[in-house]
Structures are given as C-alpha cells and as structure tokens.
Amino acid sequence: MLSIEFRKLLEALCKGGTEFIVVGGCAAVLQEVPIATFDVDIVHLRTPENIERLMTVLGELDAYFWPDLARRKLPPRASDLAGRGHVLLTTRLGRLDVLCELTGERGYAELLPHTAELDADELHLRVLDLPMLARVKAEAGRPKDLLAVPMIIAAYEERKKRG
C-alpha cells in the first residue's frame, strides 16, 4: 500500500500528462510485493515535450536536488532530465528519483515492453513488471536491492499460481 504522499506524487505526475514508468520499490509495492520503500522512482520519456511537462510538475511540487549539504534547494533543469543519469529530488510530497536510465542503458523505450498497466487508487499507471524489476535490482547489486529480489520473485511466482 502506498503512502498518501506517494499517491499524491504519482497523481501529480499523471495529471501533468507526464509519460513515465514506475520502477524500483514503488513498482514492487504497487504489485503487492511486501517491501518498504522510501521514495518514488520513475523512468520518464526523454522527449522535449515530455520533459517540459515533467518540469512543470516538478515546479508545482517545489522539487530540488538532494542531498545538498549546503541546503541551496537547487531545482532541476530540463538538461538534467534529458541526460542519462539519475536526478534525485526532494518534493513537498516526498522523495522522487527521476531516473533517465536503469542498468544496462535501459531508458523508457527499452523498458516499455517490460511494463504492466495497472489501476491503483484511481490512478492509471505503467509499472515495470516483476521479472524485469527483479533483473534490474539484481544487476544494480546494492545490498538493499539484492534483499528485495527474492521477495519480488516469490510474489511473481505466487501471481503465476493464481493465474
């Protein structure tokens, strides 16, 4: 179950017309994997039009880079969202990681065939499917990601059993 803030964050992205895929722990939670997550991770379509829509939403959410020990609250630029890296942000609704690509240089177009559409709390979302989610978490190799992989696989296997 998503927190109210994360739901509102996803709602703002949807209402803003942003094309994105929910990835990471939030994608797992949306697909009933019993893990905790502390941010919303998305991979967005990196066209100028979509980046402009995303920038508008980020402005409305008062988004700024984190961590920033100097506490400058620097907002992201369109050029940050057009690149290949990860744009780690704080918003008034919580943390949002805007990932231009996942491991293996997988951007929006490469991930799109590995997504599922789902309706959650009246939101229509595109989320990374569980097999690809397990794969990218395993490839990332961070301890927190490796701990999530067996849970994701178990949830996927259970879902297959249920049909």
Tab-separated table of C-alpha atoms in Angstrom:
chain	number	residue	atom	x	y	z
A	1	MET	CA	0.000	0.000	0.000
A	2	LEU	CA	1.327	3.400	-0.978
A	3	SER	CA	1.589	6.268	1.447
A	4	ILE	CA	-0.780	9.178	0.884
A	5	GLU	CA	2.163	11.377	-0.125
A	6	PHE	CA	3.436	8.899	-2.728
A	7	ARG	CA	-0.064	8.506	-4.126
A	8	LYS	CA	-0.369	12.305	-4.425
A	9	LEU	CA	3.055	12.465	-6.048
A	10	LEU	CA	2.046	9.907	-8.687
A	11	GLU	CA	-1.284	11.689	-9.125
A	12	ALA	CA	0.521	14.979	-9.824
A	13	LEU	CA	2.702	13.282	-12.447
A	14	CYS	CA	-0.360	11.711	-14.095
A	15	LYS	CA	-2.414	14.927	-14.042
A	16	GLY	CA	0.529	16.759	-15.552
A	17	GLY	CA	0.436	14.468	-18.570
A	18	THR	CA	3.904	13.099	-17.907
A	19	GLU	CA	4.801	9.814	-19.601
A	20	PHE	CA	6.716	7.644	-17.143
A	21	ILE	CA	7.212	4.127	-15.843
A	22	VAL	CA	7.149	3.474	-12.101
A	23	VAL	CA	10.220	1.411	-11.190
A	24	GLY	CA	12.052	0.444	-8.017
A	25	GLY	CA	10.454	-0.293	-4.691
A	26	CYS	CA	7.316	1.666	-5.527
A	27	ALA	CA	6.701	-0.592	-8.566
A	28	ALA	CA	7.094	-3.598	-6.283
A	29	VAL	CA	4.677	-2.196	-3.679
A	30	LEU	CA	2.108	-1.390	-6.373
A	31	GLN	CA	2.297	-5.052	-7.408
A	32	GLU	CA	1.752	-6.289	-3.849
A	33	VAL	CA	5.343	-7.191	-3.023
A	34	PRO	CA	5.673	-6.803	0.767
A	35	ILE	CA	8.672	-4.471	0.923
A	36	ALA	CA	9.222	-0.950	2.241
A	37	THR	CA	10.179	1.963	0.053
A	38	PHE	CA	11.148	5.494	0.937
A	39	ASP	CA	10.842	7.170	-2.451
A	40	VAL	CA	9.128	7.050	-5.804
A	41	ASP	CA	11.383	6.024	-8.681
A	42	ILE	CA	10.372	6.724	-12.270
A	43	VAL	CA	11.922	6.418	-15.704
A	44	HIS	CA	10.494	9.110	-17.966
A	45	LEU	CA	10.200	9.505	-21.713
A	46	ARG	CA	13.024	11.880	-22.646
A	47	THR	CA	11.375	13.879	-25.406
A	48	PRO	CA	11.446	17.674	-25.191
A	49	GLU	CA	7.650	17.777	-24.835
A	50	ASN	CA	7.544	15.256	-22.009
A	51	ILE	CA	10.481	16.868	-20.229
A	52	GLU	CA	8.621	20.193	-20.383
A	53	ARG	CA	5.528	18.581	-18.813
A	54	LEU	CA	7.694	16.929	-16.147
A	55	MET	CA	9.446	20.241	-15.401
A	56	THR	CA	6.056	21.899	-14.874
A	57	VAL	CA	5.016	19.216	-12.380
A	58	LEU	CA	8.372	19.393	-10.592
A	59	GLY	CA	7.969	23.156	-10.278
A	60	GLU	CA	4.492	22.711	-8.783
A	61	LEU	CA	5.942	20.199	-6.298
A	62	ASP	CA	8.789	22.559	-5.287
A	63	ALA	CA	11.330	19.884	-6.300
A	64	TYR	CA	15.009	20.349	-5.584
A	65	PHE	CA	18.163	18.226	-5.618
A	66	TRP	CA	19.168	16.163	-2.631
A	67	PRO	CA	21.417	15.505	-0.894
A	68	ASP	CA	22.667	19.065	-0.674
A	69	LEU	CA	24.655	19.723	2.470
A	70	ALA	CA	24.693	23.458	1.676
A	71	ARG	CA	20.855	23.448	1.645
A	72	ARG	CA	20.671	25.533	-1.529
A	73	LYS	CA	17.433	23.850	-2.722
A	74	LEU	CA	18.544	23.884	-6.346
A	75	PRO	CA	15.726	22.956	-8.734
A	76	PRO	CA	16.370	20.555	-11.615
A	77	ARG	CA	16.895	21.867	-15.145
A	78	ALA	CA	15.478	20.406	-18.345
A	79	SER	CA	19.021	19.445	-19.363
A	80	ASP	CA	19.298	17.294	-16.208
A	81	LEU	CA	16.217	15.332	-17.282
A	82	ALA	CA	17.432	14.919	-20.879
A	83	GLY	CA	20.656	13.137	-19.925
A	84	ARG	CA	21.445	9.602	-18.902
A	85	GLY	CA	21.893	9.866	-15.167
A	86	HIS	CA	19.741	9.853	-12.081
A	87	VAL	CA	18.099	13.039	-10.842
A	88	LEU	CA	17.489	12.616	-7.110
A	89	LEU	CA	14.933	15.091	-5.816
A	90	THR	CA	13.009	16.063	-2.728
A	91	THR	CA	9.496	17.453	-3.192
A	92	ARG	CA	6.844	18.740	-0.798
A	93	LEU	CA	5.282	15.260	-1.132
A	94	GLY	CA	8.439	13.241	-0.526
A	95	ARG	CA	11.425	11.906	-2.401
A	96	LEU	CA	11.265	11.440	-6.171
A	97	ASP	CA	14.090	9.805	-8.092
A	98	VAL	CA	13.819	10.633	-11.788
A	99	LEU	CA	15.967	8.028	-13.488
A	100	CYS	CA	16.847	8.685	-17.093
A	101	GLU	CA	18.042	5.077	-17.475
A	102	LEU	CA	18.308	1.917	-15.422
A	103	THR	CA	21.184	-0.567	-15.503
A	104	GLY	CA	22.124	-1.759	-18.966
A	105	GLU	CA	21.308	1.619	-20.541
A	106	ARG	CA	17.590	0.869	-20.340
A	107	GLY	CA	15.567	4.013	-20.869
A	108	TYR	CA	11.839	4.430	-21.318
A	109	ALA	CA	11.716	2.835	-24.794
A	110	GLU	CA	13.771	-0.192	-23.736
A	111	LEU	CA	11.691	-0.748	-20.597
A	112	LEU	CA	8.276	-0.204	-22.171
A	113	PRO	CA	7.889	-3.844	-23.403
A	114	HIS	CA	8.536	-4.972	-19.800
A	115	THR	CA	5.742	-2.995	-18.189
A	116	ALA	CA	2.263	-3.660	-16.936
A	117	GLU	CA	-0.598	-1.203	-16.764
A	118	LEU	CA	-2.496	-1.101	-13.523
A	119	ASP	CA	-5.068	0.972	-11.767
A	120	ALA	CA	-4.194	1.899	-8.197
A	121	ASP	CA	-6.304	4.246	-6.106
A	122	GLU	CA	-7.993	5.584	-9.252
A	123	LEU	CA	-4.636	6.213	-10.933
A	124	HIS	CA	-3.782	4.561	-14.224
A	125	LEU	CA	-0.075	3.715	-14.019
A	126	ARG	CA	2.536	1.946	-16.086
A	127	VAL	CA	4.859	-0.076	-13.834
A	128	LEU	CA	7.907	-2.194	-14.506
A	129	ASP	CA	6.837	-5.836	-14.464
A	130	LEU	CA	8.137	-8.102	-11.722
A	131	PRO	CA	10.551	-10.206	-13.838
A	132	MET	CA	12.341	-7.114	-15.180
A	133	LEU	CA	12.208	-5.444	-11.783
A	134	ALA	CA	13.970	-8.445	-10.234
A	135	ARG	CA	16.537	-8.368	-13.038
A	136	VAL	CA	17.435	-4.683	-12.733
A	137	LYS	CA	17.607	-4.903	-8.946
A	138	ALA	CA	19.949	-7.902	-9.199
A	139	GLU	CA	22.083	-6.036	-11.751
A	140	ALA	CA	22.248	-2.948	-9.541
A	141	GLY	CA	23.891	-5.155	-6.924
A	142	ARG	CA	23.297	-2.875	-3.947
A	143	PRO	CA	22.556	-4.781	-0.733
A	144	LYS	CA	19.063	-3.272	-0.393
A	145	ASP	CA	18.248	-4.271	-3.975
A	146	LEU	CA	19.623	-7.782	-3.562
A	147	LEU	CA	17.475	-8.244	-0.454
A	148	ALA	CA	14.356	-7.328	-2.453
A	149	VAL	CA	14.991	-9.765	-5.326
A	150	PRO	CA	13.762	-12.951	-3.570
A	151	MET	CA	10.604	-11.136	-2.421
A	152	ILE	CA	9.903	-9.924	-5.957
A	153	ILE	CA	10.464	-13.389	-7.422
A	154	ALA	CA	8.240	-15.001	-4.766
A	155	ALA	CA	5.443	-12.502	-5.467
A	156	TYR	CA	5.741	-13.168	-9.185
A	157	GLU	CA	5.611	-16.943	-8.680
A	158	GLU	CA	2.581	-16.582	-6.420
A	159	ARG	CA	0.851	-14.416	-9.008
A	160	LYS	CA	1.535	-17.049	-11.703
A	161	LYS	CA	-0.038	-19.737	-9.492
A	162	ARG	CA	-3.172	-17.643	-9.038
A	163	GLY	CA	-3.410	-17.171	-12.809
